Amino acid sequence: MTPPPDRVRLAHDPGSGVEAIRARFAAHAYDLHRHDDWLVGVTDSGVQDFMCRGARRRSTPGRVILIEPQEAHDGRAGVAEGFAYCMLYLPRSWLRAGLAGAPAGDPRFTASLCDDPPLAQAIRSACGALLRPGERLAREAALDSVLDRLRPHLGRPGPATFRNRDERVARLARERLHEDIAGDIGADALAKAAGAADRFQLARIFRAVHGTSPHAYLAQVRLVRARELLAAGMRPAAVAAECGFADQSHLGRRFRRAYGLTPATYRALCTGVPD
């Protein structure tokens, strides 16, 4: 059987400088090279064969690849059908800022290849968030999840839990999200508005108080408002714009996953007027 053609998709996040790549290769092989970023990736199919730290590694589906800045490595298919993977290139400055408050000294990955399903899923989700259009808060939340899952592999425990002012910070963040549900506020701006030290502290506090992340909470608020507007007769396209969804199809996907109906069907049921 002829393997599928090679393909590469690449996206760059201007805010963080993080790059995401999703690729499939059969015949292509990478020569020995280095990057100035931290590389974290997951093999999706096939076998990814690479040299790193003086030994050949074989990454099979679901395994996580961890490569430090300036660490020489290559890459090739380990089976005839090739391999597919997704990878994040994390700038040193971004990782350093995320680890602020952790023990001093340069972090190191404890291994180049590991089995960590939650981290693998976080990497896939972050790649997806960067490769498709979406709001800034969603991209930042996905990247922050990767950072949290990376901490054990870097020997950096999470910062101490903040207890003072937690409820006030969570309340102010929630109120800011309600003020402009269609806005594209970033996590740093939201943290500043709520009086949190940074977006990582805000994420921990918000989840502790409200049981979810600021991004997931905003998505729920938007869906509730969308239901109200659809029930009042507003057309789905207008509702999508009013509530901050990327477009009507974005609203449709989220609405159906949450309620089991399309926005048009829900509007028709509530108003008796077909879309």
PDB file of C-alpha atoms in Angstrom:
ATOM      1  CA  MET A   1       0.000   0.000   0.000  1.00  0.00           C
ATOM      2  CA  THR A   2       1.309   3.445  -0.934  1.00  0.00           C
ATOM      3  CA  PRO A   3       1.709   5.636   2.182  1.00  0.00           C
ATOM      4  CA  PRO A   4      -0.221   8.923   2.280  1.00  0.00           C
ATOM      5  CA  PRO A   5       1.662  11.984   0.975  1.00  0.00           C
ATOM      6  CA  ASP A   6       3.839  14.062   3.254  1.00  0.00           C
ATOM      7  CA  ARG A   7       2.100  17.106   4.691  1.00  0.00           C
ATOM      8  CA  VAL A   8       2.973  19.879   7.119  1.00  0.00           C
ATOM      9  CA  ARG A   9       0.847  22.514   8.851  1.00  0.00           C
ATOM     10  CA  LEU A  10       2.517  25.273  10.837  1.00  0.00           C
ATOM     11  CA  ALA A  11       1.109  28.084  12.980  1.00  0.00           C
ATOM     12  CA  HIS A  12       2.764  30.854  14.986  1.00  0.00           C
ATOM     13  CA  ASP A  13       1.138  32.446  18.034  1.00  0.00           C
ATOM     14  CA  PRO A  14       2.146  36.135  18.047  1.00  0.00           C
ATOM     15  CA  GLY A  15       1.413  36.665  21.730  1.00  0.00           C
ATOM     16  CA  SER A  16       3.587  33.901  23.154  1.00  0.00           C
ATOM     17  CA  GLY A  17       5.945  33.221  20.255  1.00  0.00           C
ATOM     18  CA  VAL A  18       5.018  29.522  20.451  1.00  0.00           C
ATOM     19  CA  GLU A  19       4.906  27.635  17.153  1.00  0.00           C
ATOM     20  CA  ALA A  20       2.824  24.527  16.476  1.00  0.00           C
ATOM     21  CA  ILE A  21       3.407  21.974  13.764  1.00  0.00           C
ATOM     22  CA  ARG A  22       1.288  19.024  12.699  1.00  0.00           C
ATOM     23  CA  ALA A  23       2.955  16.795  10.131  1.00  0.00           C
ATOM     24  CA  ARG A  24       2.989  13.419   8.442  1.00  0.00           C
ATOM     25  CA  PHE A  25       6.087  12.005   6.767  1.00  0.00           C
ATOM     26  CA  ALA A  26       6.932   8.785   4.963  1.00  0.00           C
ATOM     27  CA  ALA A  27      10.120   9.279   2.952  1.00  0.00           C
ATOM     28  CA  HIS A  28      11.361  12.527   4.532  1.00  0.00           C
ATOM     29  CA  ALA A  29      14.130  12.409   7.121  1.00  0.00           C
ATOM     30  CA  TYR A  30      15.538  15.238   9.250  1.00  0.00           C
ATOM     31  CA  ASP A  31      19.330  15.609   9.359  1.00  0.00           C
ATOM     32  CA  LEU A  32      20.966  16.130  12.742  1.00  0.00           C
ATOM     33  CA  HIS A  33      20.044  19.664  13.844  1.00  0.00           C
ATOM     34  CA  ARG A  34      19.297  21.856  16.860  1.00  0.00           C
ATOM     35  CA  HIS A  35      16.628  24.358  17.945  1.00  0.00           C
ATOM     36  CA  ASP A  36      16.828  27.322  20.268  1.00  0.00           C
ATOM     37  CA  ASP A  37      13.398  26.433  21.712  1.00  0.00           C
ATOM     38  CA  TRP A  38      12.052  23.716  23.979  1.00  0.00           C
ATOM     39  CA  LEU A  39      10.371  21.019  21.863  1.00  0.00           C
ATOM     40  CA  VAL A  40       7.423  19.028  23.205  1.00  0.00           C
ATOM     41  CA  GLY A  41       5.552  16.710  20.889  1.00  0.00           C
ATOM     42  CA  VAL A  42       3.457  13.588  20.632  1.00  0.00           C
ATOM     43  CA  THR A  43       3.469  10.839  18.002  1.00  0.00           C
ATOM     44  CA  ASP A  44       0.000  10.324  16.509  1.00  0.00           C
ATOM     45  CA  SER A  45       0.642   7.321  14.245  1.00  0.00           C
ATOM     46  CA  GLY A  46       3.445   5.131  12.953  1.00  0.00           C
ATOM     47  CA  VAL A  47       6.913   5.110  14.504  1.00  0.00           C
ATOM     48  CA  GLN A  48       9.055   8.224  14.915  1.00  0.00           C
ATOM     49  CA  ASP A  49      12.735   7.208  15.021  1.00  0.00           C
ATOM     50  CA  PHE A  50      15.218   9.823  16.243  1.00  0.00           C
ATOM     51  CA  MET A  51      18.676  10.212  17.739  1.00  0.00           C
ATOM     52  CA  CYS A  52      18.925  12.263  20.936  1.00  0.00           C
ATOM     53  CA  ARG A  53      21.338  12.241  23.881  1.00  0.00           C
ATOM     54  CA  GLY A  54      23.577   9.746  22.169  1.00  0.00           C
ATOM     55  CA  ALA A  55      20.980   7.028  21.606  1.00  0.00           C
ATOM     56  CA  ARG A  56      18.312   6.154  19.071  1.00  0.00           C
ATOM     57  CA  ARG A  57      14.710   6.488  20.304  1.00  0.00           C
ATOM     58  CA  ARG A  58      11.512   5.051  18.862  1.00  0.00           C
ATOM     59  CA  SER A  59       8.329   6.948  19.618  1.00  0.00           C
ATOM     60  CA  THR A  60       5.078   5.060  19.033  1.00  0.00           C
ATOM     61  CA  PRO A  61       1.528   6.507  19.072  1.00  0.00           C
ATOM     62  CA  GLY A  62       0.752   8.384  22.264  1.00  0.00           C
ATOM     63  CA  ARG A  63       4.342   8.744  23.444  1.00  0.00           C
ATOM     64  CA  VAL A  64       5.698  12.196  24.290  1.00  0.00           C
ATOM     65  CA  ILE A  65       8.967  13.596  22.900  1.00  0.00           C
ATOM     66  CA  LEU A  66      10.868  16.160  25.006  1.00  0.00           C
ATOM     67  CA  ILE A  67      13.929  17.947  23.593  1.00  0.00           C
ATOM     68  CA  GLU A  68      15.840  20.780  25.243  1.00  0.00           C
ATOM     69  CA  PRO A  69      17.204  23.898  23.511  1.00  0.00           C
ATOM     70  CA  GLN A  70      20.402  23.215  21.549  1.00  0.00           C
ATOM     71  CA  GLU A  71      20.009  19.455  21.998  1.00  0.00           C
ATOM     72  CA  ALA A  72      21.106  17.766  18.758  1.00  0.00           C
ATOM     73  CA  HIS A  73      18.568  15.377  17.239  1.00  0.00           C
ATOM     74  CA  ASP A  74      17.425  13.996  13.908  1.00  0.00           C
ATOM     75  CA  GLY A  75      14.223  12.258  12.775  1.00  0.00           C
ATOM     76  CA  ARG A  76      12.976   9.629  10.359  1.00  0.00           C
ATOM     77  CA  ALA A  77      10.234   7.075   9.877  1.00  0.00           C
ATOM     78  CA  GLY A  78      10.695   3.866  11.804  1.00  0.00           C
ATOM     79  CA  VAL A  79       8.206   1.884   9.700  1.00  0.00           C
ATOM     80  CA  ALA A  80       7.339   1.803   5.990  1.00  0.00           C
ATOM     81  CA  GLU A  81       4.032   3.641   6.397  1.00  0.00           C
ATOM     82  CA  GLY A  82       5.791   6.631   7.970  1.00  0.00           C
ATOM     83  CA  PHE A  83       4.673   8.600  10.992  1.00  0.00           C
ATOM     84  CA  ALA A  84       2.508  11.545  12.023  1.00  0.00           C
ATOM     85  CA  TYR A  85       3.046  13.855  14.955  1.00  0.00           C
ATOM     86  CA  CYS A  86       2.303  17.251  16.450  1.00  0.00           C
ATOM     87  CA  MET A  87       4.952  19.415  18.086  1.00  0.00           C
ATOM     88  CA  LEU A  88       5.158  22.674  20.015  1.00  0.00           C
ATOM     89  CA  TYR A  89       8.211  24.934  19.881  1.00  0.00           C
ATOM     90  CA  LEU A  90       8.283  26.790  23.205  1.00  0.00           C
ATOM     91  CA  PRO A  91      10.518  29.889  23.363  1.00  0.00           C
ATOM     92  CA  ARG A  92      12.922  30.023  26.277  1.00  0.00           C
ATOM     93  CA  SER A  93      11.506  33.357  27.416  1.00  0.00           C
ATOM     94  CA  TRP A  94       7.946  31.964  27.475  1.00  0.00           C
ATOM     95  CA  LEU A  95       8.936  28.933  29.529  1.00  0.00           C
ATOM     96  CA  ARG A  96      11.054  31.048  31.872  1.00  0.00           C
ATOM     97  CA  ALA A  97       8.141  33.400  32.528  1.00  0.00           C
ATOM     98  CA  GLY A  98       5.802  30.477  33.158  1.00  0.00           C
ATOM     99  CA  LEU A  99       8.171  28.947  35.687  1.00  0.00           C
ATOM    100  CA  ALA A 100       8.655  32.199  37.615  1.00  0.00           C
ATOM    101  CA  GLY A 101       8.613  31.460  41.319  1.00  0.00           C
ATOM    102  CA  ALA A 102      10.039  27.959  40.846  1.00  0.00           C
ATOM    103  CA  PRO A 103      13.507  27.010  42.178  1.00  0.00           C
ATOM    104  CA  ALA A 104      16.346  28.867  40.489  1.00  0.00           C
ATOM    105  CA  GLY A 105      18.627  27.329  37.886  1.00  0.00           C
ATOM    106  CA  ASP A 106      18.117  26.049  34.379  1.00  0.00           C
ATOM    107  CA  PRO A 107      15.472  23.316  34.173  1.00  0.00           C
ATOM    108  CA  ARG A 108      16.228  20.031  32.416  1.00  0.00           C
ATOM    109  CA  PHE A 109      13.984  17.380  30.947  1.00  0.00           C
ATOM    110  CA  THR A 110      14.368  14.170  32.895  1.00  0.00           C
ATOM    111  CA  ALA A 111      14.008  12.078  29.693  1.00  0.00           C
ATOM    112  CA  SER A 112      13.709  12.542  25.931  1.00  0.00           C
ATOM    113  CA  LEU A 113      10.809  10.106  25.582  1.00  0.00           C
ATOM    114  CA  CYS A 114       8.053   9.296  28.050  1.00  0.00           C
ATOM    115  CA  ASP A 115       4.536   7.967  28.526  1.00  0.00           C
ATOM    116  CA  ASP A 116       2.291  10.694  29.933  1.00  0.00           C
ATOM    117  CA  PRO A 117      -1.256  10.594  28.442  1.00  0.00           C
ATOM    118  CA  PRO A 118      -2.445  13.852  30.093  1.00  0.00           C
ATOM    119  CA  LEU A 119       0.586  15.722  28.730  1.00  0.00           C
ATOM    120  CA  ALA A 120       0.091  14.136  25.302  1.00  0.00           C
ATOM    121  CA  GLN A 121      -3.518  15.318  25.253  1.00  0.00           C
ATOM    122  CA  ALA A 122      -2.501  18.805  26.405  1.00  0.00           C
ATOM    123  CA  ILE A 123       0.018  19.027  23.537  1.00  0.00           C
ATOM    124  CA  ARG A 124      -2.577  17.902  20.986  1.00  0.00           C
ATOM    125  CA  SER A 125      -5.124  20.405  22.324  1.00  0.00           C
ATOM    126  CA  ALA A 126      -2.619  23.266  22.229  1.00  0.00           C
ATOM    127  CA  CYS A 127      -1.575  22.415  18.666  1.00  0.00           C
ATOM    128  CA  GLY A 128      -5.229  22.379  17.659  1.00  0.00           C
ATOM    129  CA  ALA A 129      -5.860  25.728  19.354  1.00  0.00           C
ATOM    130  CA  LEU A 130      -2.960  27.357  17.506  1.00  0.00           C
ATOM    131  CA  LEU A 131      -3.692  25.784  14.126  1.00  0.00           C
ATOM    132  CA  ARG A 132      -7.300  26.930  13.928  1.00  0.00           C
ATOM    133  CA  PRO A 133      -8.726  30.444  14.325  1.00  0.00           C
ATOM    134  CA  GLY A 134      -9.961  31.171  17.808  1.00  0.00           C
ATOM    135  CA  GLU A 135      -9.918  33.614  20.682  1.00  0.00           C
ATOM    136  CA  ARG A 136      -6.728  34.485  22.501  1.00  0.00           C
ATOM    137  CA  LEU A 137      -7.978  33.205  25.859  1.00  0.00           C
ATOM    138  CA  ALA A 138      -8.451  29.713  24.382  1.00  0.00           C
ATOM    139  CA  ARG A 139      -4.915  29.623  22.968  1.00  0.00           C
ATOM    140  CA  GLU A 140      -3.374  30.831  26.204  1.00  0.00           C
ATOM    141  CA  ALA A 141      -5.380  28.390  28.325  1.00  0.00           C
ATOM    142  CA  ALA A 142      -4.263  25.493  26.122  1.00  0.00           C
ATOM    143  CA  LEU A 143      -0.609  26.532  26.341  1.00  0.00           C
ATOM    144  CA  ASP A 144      -0.800  27.039  30.094  1.00  0.00           C
ATOM    145  CA  SER A 145      -2.161  23.505  30.424  1.00  0.00           C
ATOM    146  CA  VAL A 146       0.915  22.220  28.593  1.00  0.00           C
ATOM    147  CA  LEU A 147       3.157  24.150  30.973  1.00  0.00           C
ATOM    148  CA  ASP A 148       1.412  22.709  34.034  1.00  0.00           C
ATOM    149  CA  ARG A 149       1.782  19.167  32.674  1.00  0.00           C
ATOM    150  CA  LEU A 150       5.454  19.797  31.878  1.00  0.00           C
ATOM    151  CA  ARG A 151       6.428  20.806  35.411  1.00  0.00           C
ATOM    152  CA  PRO A 152       7.103  17.258  36.711  1.00  0.00           C
ATOM    153  CA  HIS A 153       9.296  16.544  33.684  1.00  0.00           C
ATOM    154  CA  LEU A 154      11.322  19.680  34.421  1.00  0.00           C
ATOM    155  CA  GLY A 155      11.627  19.048  38.148  1.00  0.00           C
ATOM    156  CA  ARG A 156       9.645  22.201  38.871  1.00  0.00           C
ATOM    157  CA  PRO A 157       6.699  21.832  41.265  1.00  0.00           C
ATOM    158  CA  GLY A 158       3.767  24.171  40.951  1.00  0.00           C
ATOM    159  CA  PRO A 159       3.806  27.446  42.894  1.00  0.00           C
ATOM    160  CA  ALA A 160       2.335  27.512  46.356  1.00  0.00           C
ATOM    161  CA  THR A 161      -1.434  27.751  46.501  1.00  0.00           C
ATOM    162  CA  PHE A 162      -2.693  31.267  47.042  1.00  0.00           C
ATOM    163  CA  ARG A 163      -5.485  31.538  49.597  1.00  0.00           C
ATOM    164  CA  ASN A 164      -5.720  35.215  50.453  1.00  0.00           C
ATOM    165  CA  ARG A 165      -8.112  37.202  48.273  1.00  0.00           C
ATOM    166  CA  ASP A 166      -8.945  34.099  46.207  1.00  0.00           C
ATOM    167  CA  GLU A 167     -12.688  34.655  46.145  1.00  0.00           C
ATOM    168  CA  ARG A 168     -12.310  38.346  45.299  1.00  0.00           C
ATOM    169  CA  VAL A 169      -9.888  37.635  42.457  1.00  0.00           C
ATOM    170  CA  ALA A 170     -12.187  34.933  41.068  1.00  0.00           C
ATOM    171  CA  ARG A 171     -15.217  37.219  41.372  1.00  0.00           C
ATOM    172  CA  LEU A 172     -13.529  40.138  39.616  1.00  0.00           C
ATOM    173  CA  ALA A 173     -12.373  37.875  36.794  1.00  0.00           C
ATOM    174  CA  ARG A 174     -15.872  36.460  36.389  1.00  0.00           C
ATOM    175  CA  GLU A 175     -17.387  39.955  36.335  1.00  0.00           C
ATOM    176  CA  ARG A 176     -14.866  41.070  33.704  1.00  0.00           C
ATOM    177  CA  LEU A 177     -15.831  38.138  31.484  1.00  0.00           C
ATOM    178  CA  HIS A 178     -19.525  38.991  31.831  1.00  0.00           C
ATOM    179  CA  GLU A 179     -18.896  42.648  30.968  1.00  0.00           C
ATOM    180  CA  ASP A 180     -17.854  41.853  27.412  1.00  0.00           C
ATOM    181  CA  ILE A 181     -18.599  38.267  26.448  1.00  0.00           C
ATOM    182  CA  ALA A 182     -17.837  38.962  22.782  1.00  0.00           C
ATOM    183  CA  GLY A 183     -14.448  40.523  23.515  1.00  0.00           C
ATOM    184  CA  ASP A 184     -11.132  38.813  22.863  1.00  0.00           C
ATOM    185  CA  ILE A 185      -9.494  39.484  26.216  1.00  0.00           C
ATOM    186  CA  GLY A 186      -6.215  37.738  26.858  1.00  0.00           C
ATOM    187  CA  ALA A 187      -5.314  35.844  30.014  1.00  0.00           C
ATOM    188  CA  ASP A 188      -2.712  38.430  31.077  1.00  0.00           C
ATOM    189  CA  ALA A 189      -5.178  41.293  30.747  1.00  0.00           C
ATOM    190  CA  LEU A 190      -7.813  39.313  32.638  1.00  0.00           C
ATOM    191  CA  ALA A 191      -5.355  38.568  35.444  1.00  0.00           C
ATOM    192  CA  LYS A 192      -4.481  42.255  35.720  1.00  0.00           C
ATOM    193  CA  ALA A 193      -8.150  43.266  35.812  1.00  0.00           C
ATOM    194  CA  ALA A 194      -8.816  40.748  38.588  1.00  0.00           C
ATOM    195  CA  GLY A 195      -5.798  41.705  40.680  1.00  0.00           C
ATOM    196  CA  ALA A 196      -3.995  38.381  40.291  1.00  0.00           C
ATOM    197  CA  ALA A 197      -0.200  38.229  40.234  1.00  0.00           C
ATOM    198  CA  ASP A 198      -0.211  36.624  36.783  1.00  0.00           C
ATOM    199  CA  ARG A 199      -2.370  34.454  34.544  1.00  0.00           C
ATOM    200  CA  PHE A 200      -1.072  31.244  36.141  1.00  0.00           C
ATOM    201  CA  GLN A 201      -2.213  32.345  39.580  1.00  0.00           C
ATOM    202  CA  LEU A 202      -5.555  33.443  38.122  1.00  0.00           C
ATOM    203  CA  ALA A 203      -6.072  30.061  36.430  1.00  0.00           C
ATOM    204  CA  ARG A 204      -5.473  28.195  39.707  1.00  0.00           C
ATOM    205  CA  ILE A 205      -7.707  30.488  41.734  1.00  0.00           C
ATOM    206  CA  PHE A 206     -10.493  30.564  39.148  1.00  0.00           C
ATOM    207  CA  ARG A 207     -10.571  26.778  38.891  1.00  0.00           C
ATOM    208  CA  ALA A 208     -10.555  26.384  42.674  1.00  0.00           C
ATOM    209  CA  VAL A 209     -13.469  28.790  43.132  1.00  0.00           C
ATOM    210  CA  HIS A 210     -15.553  28.154  40.003  1.00  0.00           C
ATOM    211  CA  GLY A 211     -14.537  24.604  39.146  1.00  0.00           C
ATOM    212  CA  THR A 212     -13.356  25.428  35.627  1.00  0.00           C
ATOM    213  CA  SER A 213     -10.932  27.606  33.682  1.00  0.00           C
ATOM    214  CA  PRO A 214     -11.698  31.218  32.672  1.00  0.00           C
ATOM    215  CA  HIS A 215     -11.839  30.178  29.018  1.00  0.00           C
ATOM    216  CA  ALA A 216     -14.271  27.293  29.637  1.00  0.00           C
ATOM    217  CA  TYR A 217     -16.399  29.565  31.821  1.00  0.00           C
ATOM    218  CA  LEU A 218     -16.545  32.212  29.093  1.00  0.00           C
ATOM    219  CA  ALA A 219     -17.604  29.580  26.552  1.00  0.00           C
ATOM    220  CA  GLN A 220     -20.468  28.567  28.847  1.00  0.00           C
ATOM    221  CA  VAL A 221     -21.539  32.174  29.346  1.00  0.00           C
ATOM    222  CA  ARG A 222     -21.577  32.708  25.580  1.00  0.00           C
ATOM    223  CA  LEU A 223     -23.725  29.626  25.039  1.00  0.00           C
ATOM    224  CA  VAL A 224     -26.265  30.759  27.651  1.00  0.00           C
ATOM    225  CA  ARG A 225     -26.514  34.160  25.991  1.00  0.00           C
ATOM    226  CA  ALA A 226     -26.781  32.528  22.559  1.00  0.00           C
ATOM    227  CA  ARG A 227     -29.760  30.472  23.754  1.00  0.00           C
ATOM    228  CA  GLU A 228     -31.483  33.620  24.990  1.00  0.00           C
ATOM    229  CA  LEU A 229     -30.970  35.453  21.698  1.00  0.00           C
ATOM    230  CA  LEU A 230     -32.028  32.485  19.563  1.00  0.00           C
ATOM    231  CA  ALA A 231     -35.150  32.018  21.663  1.00  0.00           C
ATOM    232  CA  ALA A 232     -35.930  35.699  21.072  1.00  0.00           C
ATOM    233  CA  GLY A 233     -35.764  35.119  17.307  1.00  0.00           C
ATOM    234  CA  MET A 234     -32.310  36.412  16.387  1.00  0.00           C
ATOM    235  CA  ARG A 235     -30.735  34.587  13.450  1.00  0.00           C
ATOM    236  CA  PRO A 236     -27.771  32.287  14.167  1.00  0.00           C
ATOM    237  CA  ALA A 237     -25.269  34.355  12.163  1.00  0.00           C
ATOM    238  CA  ALA A 238     -26.138  37.481  14.146  1.00  0.00           C
ATOM    239  CA  VAL A 239     -26.059  35.542  17.406  1.00  0.00           C
ATOM    240  CA  ALA A 240     -22.566  34.243  16.626  1.00  0.00           C
ATOM    241  CA  ALA A 241     -21.271  37.781  16.121  1.00  0.00           C
ATOM    242  CA  GLU A 242     -23.094  39.116  19.179  1.00  0.00           C
ATOM    243  CA  CYS A 243     -21.725  36.421  21.486  1.00  0.00           C
ATOM    244  CA  GLY A 244     -18.095  36.349  20.349  1.00  0.00           C
ATOM    245  CA  PHE A 245     -17.993  33.127  18.340  1.00  0.00           C
ATOM    246  CA  ALA A 246     -15.582  33.076  15.416  1.00  0.00           C
ATOM    247  CA  ASP A 247     -18.437  32.531  12.937  1.00  0.00           C
ATOM    248  CA  GLN A 248     -21.778  30.759  12.579  1.00  0.00           C
ATOM    249  CA  SER A 249     -20.180  27.333  12.158  1.00  0.00           C
ATOM    250  CA  HIS A 250     -18.214  27.838  15.388  1.00  0.00           C
ATOM    251  CA  LEU A 251     -21.457  28.624  17.200  1.00  0.00           C
ATOM    252  CA  GLY A 252     -23.092  25.607  15.590  1.00  0.00           C
ATOM    253  CA  ARG A 253     -20.391  23.181  16.703  1.00  0.00           C
ATOM    254  CA  ARG A 254     -20.362  24.430  20.290  1.00  0.00           C
ATOM    255  CA  PHE A 255     -24.147  24.686  20.535  1.00  0.00           C
ATOM    256  CA  ARG A 256     -24.758  21.173  19.246  1.00  0.00           C
ATOM    257  CA  ARG A 257     -22.123  19.654  21.518  1.00  0.00           C
ATOM    258  CA  ALA A 258     -23.681  21.383  24.524  1.00  0.00           C
ATOM    259  CA  TYR A 259     -27.398  21.012  23.772  1.00  0.00           C
ATOM    260  CA  GLY A 260     -27.765  18.348  21.081  1.00  0.00           C
ATOM    261  CA  LEU A 261     -29.494  20.760  18.676  1.00  0.00           C
ATOM    262  CA  THR A 262     -28.338  23.151  15.985  1.00  0.00           C
ATOM    263  CA  PRO A 263     -28.902  26.853  16.684  1.00  0.00           C
ATOM    264  CA  ALA A 264     -31.365  27.037  13.784  1.00  0.00           C
ATOM    265  CA  THR A 265     -33.382  24.109  15.118  1.00  0.00           C
ATOM    266  CA  TYR A 266     -33.477  25.585  18.601  1.00  0.00           C
ATOM    267  CA  ARG A 267     -34.590  28.963  17.231  1.00  0.00           C
ATOM    268  CA  ALA A 268     -37.348  27.315  15.193  1.00  0.00           C
ATOM    269  CA  LEU A 269     -38.573  25.320  18.202  1.00  0.00           C
ATOM    270  CA  CYS A 270     -38.722  28.447  20.342  1.00  0.00           C
ATOM    271  CA  THR A 271     -40.277  30.796  17.781  1.00  0.00           C
ATOM    272  CA  GLY A 272     -42.068  28.571  15.314  1.00  0.00           C
ATOM    273  CA  VAL A 273     -40.201  30.400  12.584  1.00  0.00           C
ATOM    274  CA  PRO A 274     -37.828  28.291  10.412  1.00  0.00           C
ATOM    275  CA  ASP A 275     -34.409  29.734   9.697  1.00  0.00           C
TER     276      ASP A 275
END
